[in-house]
Coordinates of C-alpha atoms in Angstrom, one line a residue:
M1 CA 0.0 0.0 0.0
S2 CA 1.5 3.1 -1.0
R3 CA 2.0 6.4 1.2
P4 CA -1.7 7.0 3.0
S5 CA -4.1 9.0 1.0
Q6 CA -6.6 11.7 1.8
N7 CA -9.3 9.6 1.0
Y8 CA -7.9 6.6 2.9
L9 CA -7.6 9.0 6.1
D10 CA -11.1 10.2 5.4
K11 CA -11.7 6.7 5.9
V12 CA -10.3 6.5 8.9
E13 CA -12.0 9.5 10.1
K14 CA -15.6 8.4 9.6
W15 CA -14.8 4.9 11.2
L16 CA -13.4 6.4 14.7
M17 CA -16.1 9.3 14.5
G18 CA -18.8 7.6 12.5
G19 CA -20.0 5.0 15.2
L20 CA -19.5 2.4 12.8
T21 CA -17.5 -1.1 13.5
L22 CA -14.3 -1.7 11.2
D23 CA -15.6 -4.5 9.5
R24 CA -18.7 -2.4 8.2
M25 CA -16.4 0.1 7.0
A26 CA -15.6 0.4 2.6
M27 CA -12.4 -0.6 3.2
T28 CA -10.0 -3.1 1.6
L29 CA -8.8 -5.8 4.5
D30 CA -5.3 -4.6 4.1
Q31 CA -6.5 -1.0 5.3
K32 CA -8.7 -2.3 8.0
F33 CA -5.6 -3.9 9.2
R34 CA -3.9 -1.0 8.9
A35 CA -6.2 1.2 10.8
K36 CA -6.8 -1.5 13.6
L37 CA -2.8 -1.7 14.0
V38 CA -2.3 2.3 14.1
Y39 CA -5.3 2.7 16.2
E40 CA -4.2 0.2 18.8
A41 CA -0.5 1.8 18.3
Y42 CA -2.5 5.5 19.5
Q43 CA -4.3 3.7 22.4
V44 CA -0.9 2.4 23.6
W45 CA 0.9 6.1 22.9
L46 CA -2.0 7.6 24.9
Q47 CA -0.6 5.5 28.0
D48 CA 3.2 6.2 27.4
K49 CA 4.0 9.2 25.1
Q50 CA 7.4 8.7 25.5
I51 CA 7.2 5.7 23.3
R52 CA 8.8 5.6 19.7
P53 CA 6.1 4.8 17.4
T54 CA 8.5 3.1 14.9
D55 CA 9.0 0.4 17.5
L56 CA 5.9 0.3 18.5
M57 CA 4.5 -0.3 14.9
R58 CA 7.0 -2.8 14.4
R59 CA 5.9 -5.0 17.8
L60 CA 2.6 -5.0 16.9
A61 CA 3.2 -6.2 13.2
A62 CA 5.2 -8.9 14.5
R63 CA 2.9 -10.1 16.8
E64 CA -0.2 -9.9 14.2
Y65 CA 1.8 -11.5 11.0
P66 CA 2.3 -15.0 12.4
I67 CA -1.4 -15.0 13.7
L68 CA -2.5 -14.1 10.0
L69 CA -0.5 -16.8 8.4
Q70 CA -1.4 -19.5 10.7
K71 CA -5.1 -18.6 9.9
A72 CA -4.3 -18.2 6.3
S73 CA -2.6 -22.0 6.3
E74 CA -6.1 -23.0 8.0
G75 CA -8.0 -21.4 4.7
D76 CA -9.3 -18.3 6.1
E77 CA -10.3 -16.7 3.1
A78 CA -9.9 -13.3 5.0
A79 CA -6.6 -14.0 6.5
L80 CA -5.3 -15.4 3.1
E81 CA -6.3 -11.9 1.2
V82 CA -4.5 -9.7 4.0
V83 CA -1.5 -11.9 3.4
R84 CA -1.7 -11.6 -0.4
L85 CA -2.3 -7.5 0.1
L86 CA 0.5 -7.1 2.6
N87 CA 2.9 -9.6 0.8
I88 CA 3.3 -11.1 4.4
R89 CA 5.7 -14.1 4.2
E90 CA 6.9 -16.5 7.5
G91 CA 10.4 -14.9 9.0
V92 CA 9.8 -11.5 6.9
P93 CA 9.2 -8.6 9.3
R94 CA 7.1 -5.7 8.4
S95 CA 9.1 -3.5 5.4
F96 CA 10.5 -0.2 6.6
T97 CA 8.4 1.4 4.0
E98 CA 5.4 0.1 5.1
I99 CA 6.2 1.3 8.6
S100 CA 6.8 4.6 7.6
N101 CA 3.2 4.5 6.2
D102 CA 1.7 3.6 9.3
V103 CA 3.6 6.0 11.5
S104 CA 2.3 8.8 9.0
V105 CA -1.2 7.5 9.6
F106 CA -0.5 7.3 13.4
N107 CA 0.8 11.0 13.2
W108 CA -2.3 11.6 11.5
I109 CA -4.5 10.2 14.2
V110 CA -2.6 12.1 17.1
G111 CA -3.1 15.3 15.4
R112 CA -6.7 14.8 14.6
F113 CA -7.6 13.1 17.9
D114 CA -5.5 13.8 21.1
T115 CA -8.0 13.2 23.4
G116 CA -8.5 10.7 25.9
I117 CA -10.2 7.4 24.8
E118 CA -13.2 8.5 26.6
H119 CA -13.9 10.9 24.1
I120 CA -14.1 8.5 20.8
E121 CA -16.3 5.9 20.2
K122 CA -15.6 2.7 22.4
A123 CA -17.4 0.8 20.0
K124 CA -14.2 0.4 17.3
V125 CA -11.7 -0.1 20.5
V126 CA -14.3 -2.9 21.4
D127 CA -14.0 -4.1 18.0
A128 CA -10.4 -4.3 17.8
S129 CA -10.2 -5.4 21.3
D130 CA -12.4 -8.3 21.2
W131 CA -10.5 -9.3 17.9
L132 CA -7.6 -9.6 19.6
I133 CA -8.9 -11.8 22.5
R134 CA -10.4 -13.8 20.1
E135 CA -7.9 -14.7 17.8
G136 CA -5.4 -14.9 20.4
M137 CA -7.2 -18.0 22.3
K138 CA -7.7 -19.5 19.1
M139 CA -4.2 -19.6 18.1
G140 CA -3.0 -20.0 22.2
D141 CA -1.4 -16.6 21.5
V142 CA -1.4 -15.3 25.5
R143 CA 0.2 -11.6 24.2
A144 CA -2.4 -11.0 21.9
V145 CA -4.9 -12.0 24.9
K146 CA -3.1 -9.7 26.8
S147 CA -3.2 -6.7 24.8
G148 CA -7.1 -7.2 23.6
A149 CA -7.7 -7.3 27.6
D150 CA -5.4 -4.5 28.4
I151 CA -7.4 -2.4 26.0
K152 CA -10.4 -3.4 27.8
M153 CA -9.3 -2.3 30.9
Q154 CA -8.3 1.1 29.6
L155 CA -12.0 1.2 28.3
N156 CA -13.1 0.9 31.3
N157 CA -10.8 2.7 33.7
N158 CA -9.1 -0.2 35.0
F159 CA -12.6 -0.9 36.4
N160 CA -12.3 1.6 38.8
E161 CA -15.0 2.5 40.9
K162 CA -16.8 5.7 39.9
E163 CA -15.7 8.5 42.0
D164 CA -18.6 10.2 44.1
A165 CA -19.6 13.4 42.2
A166 CA -20.3 14.9 45.7
S167 CA -16.4 14.6 46.2
K168 CA -15.2 16.5 43.5
M169 CA -17.5 19.6 44.4
P170 CA -16.0 22.7 45.7
T171 CA -15.7 22.8 49.7
T172 CA -17.8 25.3 51.3
E173 CA -16.2 25.0 54.7
I174 CA -14.0 28.1 56.0
N175 CA -10.8 27.1 57.2
I176 CA -10.1 28.9 60.2
T177 CA -6.4 29.5 61.5
G178 CA -5.3 30.5 64.6
D179 CA -7.0 32.4 67.8
V180 CA -10.2 33.7 66.4
S181 CA -13.4 34.5 68.2
I182 CA -17.0 34.1 67.3
I183 CA -19.1 37.1 66.7
K184 CA -22.1 38.3 65.3
S185 CA -22.9 39.2 62.0
D186 CA -23.4 42.9 62.7
R187 CA -19.9 43.0 64.5
V188 CA -16.1 43.3 63.0
N189 CA -13.9 41.2 64.2
Y190 CA -10.9 43.0 65.9
T191 CA -7.6 41.9 67.0
P192 CA -7.3 42.5 71.0
E193 CA -4.8 44.9 70.4
E194 CA -7.0 46.8 67.8
R195 CA -10.0 46.7 70.3
K196 CA -7.7 48.6 73.2
R197 CA -6.6 51.1 70.9
L198 CA -10.3 52.0 69.4
A199 CA -11.4 51.6 73.0
K200 CA -9.2 54.2 74.0
R201 CA -10.2 56.4 71.1
F202 CA -13.9 56.2 72.2
N203 CA -13.1 56.5 76.0
L204 CA -14.6 52.8 76.5
S205 CA -13.6 49.8 78.4
D206 CA -12.5 47.0 76.1
K207 CA -15.8 45.1 76.9
E208 CA -18.0 48.1 75.9
F209 CA -16.4 48.6 73.0
T210 CA -17.1 44.6 72.2
D211 CA -20.5 45.2 72.2
M212 CA -21.0 48.4 70.2
I213 CA -22.4 47.9 67.0
Q214 CA -20.9 49.5 63.5
N215 CA -24.2 50.6 61.6
E216 CA -24.1 50.5 57.9
D217 CA -23.1 54.2 57.5
G218 CA -20.1 53.3 59.1
T219 CA -21.4 55.0 62.9
W220 CA -20.9 53.1 66.2
E221 CA -23.7 53.0 68.9
M222 CA -24.2 50.9 71.6
P223 CA -26.6 48.0 71.7
A224 CA -30.3 49.0 73.0
E225 CA -30.7 47.4 76.6
D226 CA -32.6 44.3 76.4
T227 CA -36.2 44.8 77.4
E228 CA -37.7 41.8 79.4
K229 CA -39.6 39.9 76.7
E230 CA -43.5 39.2 77.0
F231 CA -44.1 35.9 78.7
T232 CA -46.0 33.5 76.7
P233 CA -47.3 30.3 78.6
D234 CA -47.2 27.0 77.2
V235 CA -50.6 25.1 77.8
F236 CA -49.3 21.9 76.5
D237 CA -46.3 21.8 79.3
P238 CA -47.7 21.0 82.8
T239 CA -44.2 21.8 84.5
Q240 CA -44.1 25.2 83.4
E241 CA -44.9 28.1 85.6
Q242 CA -48.4 29.7 84.8
R243 CA -48.8 33.5 85.0
P244 CA -52.1 34.9 86.0
L245 CA -54.0 36.8 83.4

């Protein structure tokens, strides 16, 4: 396959964003093979962005080629077609040109979809992981099965329980440090030094100044003397002293 064309990249984008599985895409078998391989590489890259794409693509191809050759030897028509189109031969690794083309598609995906896997349709990844597990189990290929399982783990966030949404809410608690006093809303919480200084200014004692109320206009006044509240007897409480009317 020659260097990826824009038409092929458009198909890859449609696969990633259109909600269709790879089997239903209008691609040749070798195009589907490359798309699956490159997208798996992208998932690995999301977890480790220091990895070299060329090395990664080479390892993935080295894993997939024996599976395709084995299936082709068993008469699987799809595998036979992929082997023919990609000219896969036993003991011959993926060529430099093919790896370079794979990396080109990989780089395009990175530039187009450099987001977490939760933002991309999971159906496509599930399709790839199911294929790896299914074919790996048939072939007894532990690495293929593990790769498919790893992708599923990534999709499900390693099966961690969802965080409590309330735990993500900003806290409404006020962290208080130092020695503070509880005050009413109509009083200012001055430090002891400030209270003494202002009390001296108004010729008041510390307690008298503390009890002063600041009005909205900035003026100060002493609180009104408390008057005896009107007694309202509780007729349902036999223990309460009843006052005569």
